[in-house]
Coordinates of C-alpha atoms and ligand atoms in Angstrom, one line a residue:
M1 CA 173.6 74.1 -94.6
K2 CA 174.1 72.1 -91.4
N3 CA 170.8 71.0 -89.7
H4 CA 170.3 70.6 -86.0
K5 CA 167.2 69.2 -84.5
P6 CA 166.6 70.6 -81.1
V7 CA 164.0 68.9 -78.8
S8 CA 161.4 71.6 -79.2
R9 CA 161.2 71.0 -83.0
S10 CA 160.2 67.4 -83.0
G11 CA 157.3 66.4 -85.2
R12 CA 156.2 69.6 -86.8
F13 CA 159.5 70.3 -88.5
A14 CA 161.4 68.4 -91.1
G15 CA 164.8 69.3 -89.6
G16 CA 166.5 71.7 -87.3
P17 CA 167.0 75.4 -88.0
A18 CA 169.8 76.7 -90.2
E19 CA 173.0 77.3 -88.4
D20 CA 172.8 81.1 -88.8
V21 CA 169.3 81.0 -87.4
A22 CA 170.4 79.0 -84.4
Q23 CA 173.2 81.5 -83.8
F24 CA 170.8 84.4 -84.1
T25 CA 168.1 83.0 -81.8
E26 CA 170.2 81.3 -79.1
S27 CA 170.2 82.7 -75.6
I28 CA 172.3 80.1 -73.9
S29 CA 175.4 82.4 -74.1
F30 CA 173.7 84.6 -71.5
D31 CA 170.8 82.7 -69.9
R32 CA 172.9 79.8 -68.7
R33 CA 173.4 81.8 -65.5
L34 CA 169.8 80.9 -64.7
W35 CA 170.7 77.2 -64.4
S36 CA 170.3 76.8 -60.7
Q37 CA 166.9 78.5 -60.7
D38 CA 165.8 76.4 -63.7
I39 CA 166.8 73.2 -61.9
A40 CA 165.0 74.3 -58.7
G41 CA 161.9 75.0 -60.8
S42 CA 162.1 71.6 -62.5
K43 CA 162.5 69.8 -59.2
A44 CA 159.4 71.5 -57.7
H45 CA 157.4 70.8 -60.9
A46 CA 158.5 67.1 -60.9
K47 CA 157.3 66.7 -57.3
M48 CA 154.0 68.2 -58.2
L49 CA 153.6 65.9 -61.1
V50 CA 153.9 63.0 -58.7
A51 CA 151.1 64.5 -56.6
I52 CA 148.8 64.6 -59.6
G53 CA 149.8 61.1 -60.8
V54 CA 151.6 62.1 -63.9
L55 CA 155.0 60.8 -62.5
K56 CA 155.6 57.7 -60.4
Q57 CA 157.7 58.3 -57.3
E58 CA 160.6 56.3 -58.8
E59 CA 160.5 58.4 -61.9
C60 CA 160.5 61.5 -59.9
D61 CA 163.5 60.3 -57.9
E62 CA 165.3 59.5 -61.1
I63 CA 164.6 63.0 -62.4
L64 CA 165.7 64.6 -59.2
G65 CA 168.9 62.5 -59.1
G66 CA 169.6 63.4 -62.8
L67 CA 169.0 67.1 -62.1
E68 CA 171.4 67.1 -59.2
E69 CA 174.0 65.4 -61.2
I70 CA 173.7 68.0 -63.9
A71 CA 173.8 70.8 -61.3
K72 CA 177.1 69.4 -60.0
E73 CA 178.6 69.3 -63.4
I74 CA 177.4 72.8 -64.3
G75 CA 178.8 74.0 -60.9
A76 CA 182.1 72.3 -61.7
G77 CA 182.2 73.7 -65.2
T78 CA 182.2 70.3 -66.9
F79 CA 178.7 70.4 -68.4
I80 CA 178.7 70.9 -72.1
W81 CA 176.3 73.6 -73.2
K82 CA 174.9 73.2 -76.7
P83 CA 174.0 76.4 -78.6
E84 CA 171.8 74.4 -81.0
L85 CA 169.6 73.7 -78.0
E86 CA 168.9 77.4 -77.8
D87 CA 168.5 78.2 -74.2
V88 CA 169.2 77.0 -70.6
H89 CA 165.8 75.4 -70.3
M90 CA 166.2 73.1 -73.3
N91 CA 169.9 72.3 -72.6
I92 CA 169.1 71.0 -69.1
E93 CA 165.9 69.2 -70.1
A94 CA 167.5 67.5 -73.2
E95 CA 170.5 66.4 -71.2
L96 CA 168.3 65.1 -68.4
T97 CA 166.1 63.1 -70.8
R98 CA 169.3 61.7 -72.5
R99 CA 170.3 60.3 -69.1
V100 CA 166.9 59.6 -67.5
P101 CA 164.0 58.5 -69.8
A102 CA 161.4 59.8 -67.4
G103 CA 162.8 63.3 -68.2
A104 CA 160.6 63.2 -71.2
K105 CA 157.6 63.6 -68.8
L106 CA 159.0 66.7 -67.1
H107 CA 157.7 69.2 -69.5
T108 CA 154.1 68.2 -68.9
S109 CA 151.9 71.3 -68.6
R110 CA 154.9 73.5 -68.6
S111 CA 156.2 75.9 -71.3
R112 CA 159.4 77.8 -71.5
N113 CA 157.2 80.8 -71.3
D114 CA 156.2 80.2 -67.7
Q115 CA 159.6 78.6 -67.0
V116 CA 161.6 81.6 -68.0
A117 CA 159.2 83.9 -66.0
L118 CA 159.8 81.7 -63.0
D119 CA 163.6 81.5 -63.4
M120 CA 163.9 85.3 -63.6
R121 CA 161.7 85.8 -60.6
L122 CA 163.8 83.4 -58.6
W123 CA 167.0 84.9 -59.9
L124 CA 166.0 88.5 -59.1
R125 CA 164.8 87.4 -55.6
E126 CA 168.3 86.3 -54.7
E127 CA 170.0 89.1 -56.6
I128 CA 168.0 91.8 -54.7
E129 CA 169.0 90.2 -51.4
S130 CA 172.7 90.4 -52.3
T131 CA 172.4 93.9 -53.7
V132 CA 170.6 95.1 -50.5
T133 CA 173.6 93.7 -48.5
E134 CA 176.0 95.6 -50.8
I135 CA 174.1 98.8 -50.3
A136 CA 174.3 98.4 -46.5
E137 CA 178.1 98.0 -46.9
L138 CA 178.3 101.2 -48.8
Q139 CA 176.2 103.0 -46.2
R140 CA 178.4 101.6 -43.5
A141 CA 181.5 103.0 -45.3
L142 CA 179.8 106.4 -45.5
V143 CA 178.8 106.3 -41.9
G144 CA 182.3 105.3 -41.0
L145 CA 183.9 108.2 -42.8
A146 CA 181.3 110.5 -41.2
E147 CA 182.0 109.2 -37.7
K148 CA 185.8 109.6 -38.1
N149 CA 185.3 113.2 -39.1
A150 CA 182.4 114.1 -36.9
A151 CA 183.8 117.6 -36.0
V152 CA 184.7 118.6 -39.5
V153 CA 182.7 121.5 -41.0
I154 CA 182.7 122.3 -44.7
P155 CA 180.8 124.8 -46.8
G156 CA 177.5 123.4 -48.1
Y157 CA 176.8 124.3 -51.7
T158 CA 173.8 125.3 -53.8
H159 CA 174.5 126.1 -57.4
L160 CA 178.0 124.9 -56.6
Q161 CA 178.4 128.2 -54.8
R162 CA 179.2 128.3 -51.1
A163 CA 176.0 128.5 -49.2
Q164 CA 175.9 127.6 -45.5
P165 CA 178.2 125.6 -43.2
V166 CA 177.5 121.9 -42.7
F167 CA 179.3 119.1 -41.0
I168 CA 180.9 116.9 -43.6
A169 CA 179.0 114.1 -41.8
H170 CA 175.8 115.8 -42.7
H171 CA 176.8 115.8 -46.4
L172 CA 177.8 112.1 -46.3
L173 CA 174.6 111.1 -44.4
A174 CA 172.5 112.7 -47.1
Y175 CA 173.8 109.8 -49.3
V176 CA 173.1 107.3 -46.6
E177 CA 169.5 108.5 -46.7
M178 CA 169.3 108.1 -50.5
F179 CA 170.7 104.6 -50.4
G180 CA 168.3 103.8 -47.6
R181 CA 165.4 104.6 -50.0
D182 CA 167.1 102.7 -52.8
S183 CA 167.3 99.7 -50.5
G184 CA 163.6 100.1 -49.6
R185 CA 162.6 100.3 -53.3
L186 CA 164.5 97.1 -54.1
R187 CA 162.9 95.3 -51.1
D188 CA 159.4 96.5 -52.3
C189 CA 160.3 95.1 -55.7
R190 CA 161.3 91.8 -54.2
E191 CA 158.1 91.6 -52.3
R192 CA 156.0 92.2 -55.4
L193 CA 157.9 89.8 -57.6
N194 CA 157.6 87.0 -55.2
V195 CA 154.7 85.4 -56.9
C196 CA 154.8 82.0 -58.6
P197 CA 154.0 82.0 -62.4
L198 CA 154.4 78.2 -62.9
G199 CA 151.3 76.5 -64.1
S200 CA 150.5 79.3 -66.5
G201 CA 151.9 77.1 -69.3
A202 CA 152.5 78.8 -72.7
I203 CA 149.5 81.1 -72.3
A204 CA 146.4 79.4 -70.9
G205 CA 147.4 77.1 -68.1
S206 CA 146.7 73.4 -68.5
T207 CA 143.9 70.9 -68.8
L208 CA 145.7 68.8 -66.1
P209 CA 144.8 69.4 -62.5
L210 CA 148.1 71.1 -61.5
K211 CA 148.6 71.8 -57.9
R212 CA 150.1 75.2 -58.2
E213 CA 150.1 75.9 -54.5
L214 CA 152.4 73.0 -53.9
V215 CA 155.0 74.3 -56.4
A216 CA 154.8 77.8 -55.0
R217 CA 155.4 76.6 -51.4
E218 CA 158.3 74.4 -52.6
L219 CA 159.9 77.4 -54.2
G220 CA 159.3 79.8 -51.3
F221 CA 156.6 81.9 -53.1
V222 CA 154.7 82.5 -49.9
D223 CA 153.5 85.5 -47.9
A224 CA 154.4 86.3 -44.3
D225 CA 151.9 83.7 -43.0
G226 CA 153.3 81.0 -45.3
K227 CA 150.4 81.2 -47.7
P228 CA 151.4 80.5 -51.3
K229 CA 151.4 83.4 -53.7
L230 CA 150.3 82.6 -57.3
T231 CA 149.9 84.7 -60.4
Q232 CA 146.2 85.2 -61.1
N233 CA 146.1 85.4 -64.8
S234 CA 148.1 83.0 -67.0
M235 CA 148.3 85.5 -69.9
D236 CA 149.7 88.2 -67.7
A237 CA 152.0 85.8 -66.0
V238 CA 153.8 84.7 -69.2
S239 CA 154.3 88.2 -70.6
D240 CA 154.6 90.3 -67.4
R241 CA 158.0 91.9 -67.1
D242 CA 157.0 94.6 -64.7
F243 CA 159.2 93.1 -62.0
M244 CA 162.2 93.5 -64.2
V245 CA 161.3 97.0 -65.1
E246 CA 160.9 97.8 -61.4
F247 CA 164.2 96.3 -60.6
C248 CA 166.0 98.2 -63.4
S249 CA 164.2 101.4 -62.4
A250 CA 165.1 101.1 -58.7
A251 CA 168.7 100.3 -59.8
A252 CA 168.8 103.2 -62.3
L253 CA 167.8 105.6 -59.6
M254 CA 170.4 104.1 -57.3
A255 CA 172.9 104.5 -60.1
V256 CA 172.0 108.2 -60.3
H257 CA 172.6 108.5 -56.5
I258 CA 175.9 106.7 -56.9
S259 CA 176.8 109.0 -59.8
R260 CA 176.1 112.1 -57.7
L261 CA 178.2 110.8 -54.8
A262 CA 181.0 110.1 -57.3
E263 CA 180.8 113.6 -58.7
D264 CA 181.1 115.1 -55.2
L265 CA 184.1 112.9 -54.5
I266 CA 185.7 113.9 -57.8
L267 CA 185.2 117.6 -56.9
W268 CA 186.5 117.0 -53.4
V269 CA 189.8 115.4 -54.5
S270 CA 190.5 118.2 -56.9
T271 CA 193.3 120.6 -55.9
E272 CA 190.7 123.4 -55.8
F273 CA 188.7 121.7 -53.1
S274 CA 191.2 119.2 -51.5
F275 CA 188.5 118.2 -48.9
V276 CA 189.5 114.5 -49.1
K277 CA 192.3 112.3 -50.2
I278 CA 191.8 108.8 -51.7
A279 CA 194.5 106.2 -51.0
D280 CA 196.9 105.6 -53.8
A281 CA 195.7 102.0 -54.3
Y282 CA 192.2 103.4 -55.2
T283 CA 193.4 105.9 -57.7
T284 CA 195.2 105.7 -61.0
G285 CA 198.0 107.7 -62.7
S286 CA 198.4 109.3 -66.1
S287 CA 200.5 107.7 -68.8
L288 CA 201.9 111.1 -69.7
M289 CA 201.7 113.5 -66.7
P290 CA 203.8 112.1 -63.9
Q291 CA 202.2 114.2 -61.2
K292 CA 198.6 113.0 -61.8
K293 CA 196.5 111.0 -59.4
N294 CA 193.1 110.5 -60.8
P295 CA 189.8 109.4 -59.2
D296 CA 189.0 106.9 -61.9
I297 CA 186.9 104.7 -59.7
A298 CA 184.5 107.6 -59.0
E299 CA 184.6 108.6 -62.6
L300 CA 183.7 105.1 -63.8
A301 CA 181.0 104.9 -61.2
R302 CA 179.5 108.1 -62.6
G303 CA 180.0 106.8 -66.1
K304 CA 178.4 103.4 -65.5
S305 CA 175.2 105.0 -64.3
G306 CA 174.7 105.8 -68.0
R307 CA 174.4 102.2 -69.0
V308 CA 172.2 101.3 -66.0
I309 CA 169.8 104.1 -67.1
G310 CA 170.1 102.9 -70.7
N311 CA 169.1 99.3 -69.6
L312 CA 165.9 100.7 -68.1
V313 CA 165.1 102.6 -71.3
S314 CA 165.9 99.5 -73.4
L315 CA 163.6 97.4 -71.4
L316 CA 160.7 99.8 -71.5
T317 CA 161.2 100.2 -75.3
L318 CA 161.3 96.5 -75.7
L319 CA 157.9 96.1 -74.0
K320 CA 155.9 99.0 -75.2
G321 CA 154.7 97.6 -78.5
L322 CA 154.2 94.0 -77.6
P323 CA 150.8 92.4 -78.2
M324 CA 149.7 89.8 -75.7
T325 CA 151.3 87.5 -74.7
Y326 CA 154.7 86.0 -75.0
N327 CA 156.8 87.2 -77.9
R328 CA 160.4 86.2 -78.6
D329 CA 161.4 89.9 -78.2
L330 CA 161.2 89.1 -74.5
Q331 CA 164.4 87.1 -74.7
E332 CA 166.1 90.5 -75.0
D333 CA 165.1 91.4 -71.4
K334 CA 167.7 89.2 -69.7
E335 CA 170.9 90.9 -70.7
R336 CA 169.5 94.3 -69.7
V337 CA 168.6 92.9 -66.2
F338 CA 171.9 91.0 -65.8
D339 CA 174.0 94.0 -66.9
T340 CA 172.1 96.3 -64.5
A341 CA 172.5 93.8 -61.6
D342 CA 176.2 93.2 -62.3
T343 CA 177.0 96.9 -62.8
V344 CA 175.4 98.2 -59.7
R345 CA 176.8 95.5 -57.5
R346 CA 180.3 95.9 -58.7
T347 CA 180.1 99.6 -58.4
L348 CA 178.6 99.5 -54.9
R349 CA 181.3 97.2 -53.8
I350 CA 184.3 99.2 -55.1
L351 CA 182.9 102.5 -53.9
A352 CA 182.5 101.1 -50.4
A353 CA 186.1 100.0 -50.5
M354 CA 187.3 103.3 -51.9
L355 CA 185.5 105.2 -49.1
Q356 CA 187.1 102.9 -46.5
N357 CA 190.4 104.1 -48.0
T358 CA 189.6 107.8 -48.1
K359 CA 190.7 110.4 -45.6
V360 CA 189.2 113.8 -44.9
N361 CA 191.6 116.7 -45.1
A362 CA 190.5 118.5 -41.9
E363 CA 192.7 121.6 -42.4
T364 CA 191.5 122.4 -45.9
C365 CA 187.9 121.8 -44.8
A366 CA 188.3 124.2 -41.8
A367 CA 189.9 126.9 -44.0
A368 CA 187.0 126.7 -46.5
A369 CA 184.4 126.6 -43.7
A370 CA 186.0 129.7 -42.1
D371 CA 184.5 131.9 -44.9
P372 CA 182.3 134.3 -42.9
L373 CA 180.0 134.7 -45.9
L374 CA 178.6 131.3 -45.1
L375 CA 177.0 132.9 -42.0
A376 CA 175.4 135.9 -43.8
T377 CA 172.0 134.2 -43.4
D378 CA 172.7 133.8 -39.7
L379 CA 173.2 137.6 -39.5
A380 CA 169.8 138.1 -41.1
D381 CA 168.3 135.6 -38.5
Y382 CA 169.9 137.8 -35.8
L383 CA 168.0 140.8 -37.2
V384 CA 164.8 138.7 -37.3
L385 CA 165.3 137.9 -33.6
K386 CA 165.5 141.6 -33.0
G387 CA 162.1 142.0 -34.6
M388 CA 162.9 142.9 -38.2
P389 CA 160.9 141.3 -41.1
F390 CA 163.0 138.7 -42.9
R391 CA 162.7 140.4 -46.3
Q392 CA 164.2 143.6 -44.8
A393 CA 166.8 141.7 -42.9
H394 CA 167.9 140.0 -46.1
H395 CA 168.2 143.4 -47.8
V396 CA 170.2 144.9 -44.9
V397 CA 172.7 142.0 -44.8
G398 CA 173.0 142.2 -48.6
E399 CA 174.1 145.8 -48.1
V400 CA 176.5 144.7 -45.4
V401 CA 178.0 142.1 -47.7
A402 CA 178.4 144.7 -50.5
L403 CA 180.1 147.1 -48.0
A404 CA 182.6 144.4 -47.0
E405 CA 183.3 143.7 -50.6
R406 CA 183.9 147.5 -51.2
A407 CA 186.1 147.7 -48.1
G408 CA 188.0 144.7 -49.3
K409 CA 187.7 142.8 -46.0
P410 CA 186.0 139.7 -44.8
L411 CA 182.4 140.1 -43.5
D412 CA 183.4 139.3 -39.9
R413 CA 186.2 142.0 -39.9
L414 CA 183.7 144.9 -40.3
T415 CA 183.6 147.2 -37.3
L416 CA 180.4 148.0 -35.4
T417 CA 180.6 151.5 -36.9
E418 CA 180.7 150.1 -40.4
L419 CA 177.7 147.8 -39.6
R420 CA 175.8 150.8 -38.2
S421 CA 176.5 152.8 -41.4
V422 CA 174.1 150.3 -43.1
Y423 CA 171.7 149.8 -40.2
P424 CA 172.1 152.0 -37.1
R425 CA 170.5 149.6 -34.6
F426 CA 173.2 146.9 -35.0
Q427 CA 174.6 146.0 -31.6
R428 CA 177.9 144.6 -30.6
D429 CA 176.5 141.0 -30.3
A430 CA 175.9 141.1 -34.1
L431 CA 179.6 140.2 -34.5
K432 CA 179.2 137.1 -32.4
T433 CA 177.1 135.7 -35.2
F434 CA 180.4 134.8 -37.0
D435 CA 181.4 132.3 -34.4
L436 CA 181.2 129.1 -36.4
K437 CA 181.0 126.7 -33.4
T438 CA 178.0 128.6 -31.9
A439 CA 176.4 128.9 -35.3
M440 CA 176.6 125.1 -35.8
Q441 CA 175.1 124.5 -32.3
R442 CA 172.1 126.6 -33.2
R443 CA 171.0 124.3 -35.9
T444 CA 169.2 122.0 -33.6
M445 CA 165.9 120.8 -35.2
T446 CA 165.4 117.4 -36.7
G447 CA 167.3 117.1 -40.0
A448 CA 169.5 120.1 -39.4
P449 CA 173.3 119.9 -39.1
S450 CA 174.0 120.6 -35.4
E451 CA 176.6 118.4 -33.8
K452 CA 174.0 116.9 -31.5
E453 CA 171.5 116.1 -34.3
I454 CA 174.2 114.5 -36.4
E455 CA 175.4 112.4 -33.5
R456 CA 171.8 111.2 -33.1
Q457 CA 171.6 110.4 -36.8
L458 CA 174.9 108.6 -36.8
R459 CA 173.7 106.5 -33.8
M460 CA 170.5 105.7 -35.6
W461 CA 172.2 104.6 -38.8
R462 CA 174.8 102.6 -36.9
Q463 CA 172.0 100.8 -35.1
Q464 CA 170.1 100.2 -38.4
L465 CA 173.1 99.0 -40.3
D466 CA 174.8 96.7 -37.6
Ligands
LIG1 N1 164.8 81.8 -74.3 C1 163.5 82.3 -74.2 C2 163.5 83.6 -73.5 O1 164.5 84.0 -73.0 C3 162.7 81.3 -73.4 C4 161.3 81.3 -73.7 C5 161.1 80.8 -75.1 N2 159.8 80.6 -75.4 C6 159.4 80.3 -76.7 N3 158.2 80.1 -76.9 N4 160.2 80.4 -77.7 O2 162.5 84.3 -73.5

């Protein structure tokens, strides 16, 4: 049995953990990506230690210099990570102390418990900003496709059955709305997580007079007025993972939206729909069937939503039985958060690119939208305008539809006589109901799919996204 002796085990322990224990407990294989946040936290902490007289200025300067050197090496890929030192916090601190003796003072009044809480808050703060940017890019791609095809009408579906006509732009803008809310939820999450936990120590703060405000300011944990934001309960601060759950939850909901968009696109590229065509570069072939062109990006986007939802469930399950305060179980949080962040960002990016390389098949859309049944409800509205109660109008038009079916002709090919055989007071203008252009113009209220309203929404989104 080979024994290591990591820095955290000095004194109390006769030797280091067994190798298999070290392998089982390490997190350096995944938490090393927190290195820049960990170093930023250490720098701020060191400066504060000068302010309370624990570190001399020269010692602090040495520490800052040492940390910068280490940061450079990590950035260049030359830093040697040691699994026997467990995690990113100990790897950096141990190496710093090897180079700079004053490094041994850096952990004063600090625990890896508040350190990891800090690192994850800093990491997510940046991650959310990049994700929000990626969401806007996907929204722009959707708006772009909508703008290019502003005049194209398709059937809108309920129960995946043709329902009423909509502009394809209206359909695409529905997703822009969803992603707008996703973006808002992530920004709310960022706002709430932007609170500094440092100073909470392992569980109960410190007997030293730490200046927490100073650290918080240094690390940008401030409100709109520049006032430092501090966690208010040290026990909560070291075991709170709400902000990770919020992130994973907002991301899971976004992944669901992505998945629905993907599903629509998969339907739309099928021969049966043929509403859109994805450029060859963004599709894949079949190894067996030479004719195939598959929407694999969309399928994977749909599939990956499963793991993002799973990450949220894992995280909640991880937390639900934990007694206060820090428990090592919490180390399992990071991979779920990282995987969620990586998955949604990669998916957002490739979907945006795919949509930029997608064309709408205007002819197939027009043919599908020409189905007069899509305007059956408009015919009922016509009767309502003539004074008939809607329930009765619904019934009358239902009979008209059945008549057309029996006669084997499209609804708009029925003669006035045939219409009158169902309801004698139909007039010639009833047949005008089936003019698609006029029908679309009529849908004028906020949120409805008239050309004018959609133009307004496109303008509004353009403005918001540019
Ligand atoms: N690697 C640990 C984690 O990710 C850091 C905190 C460890 N704290 C401790 N007391 N063992 O949660």
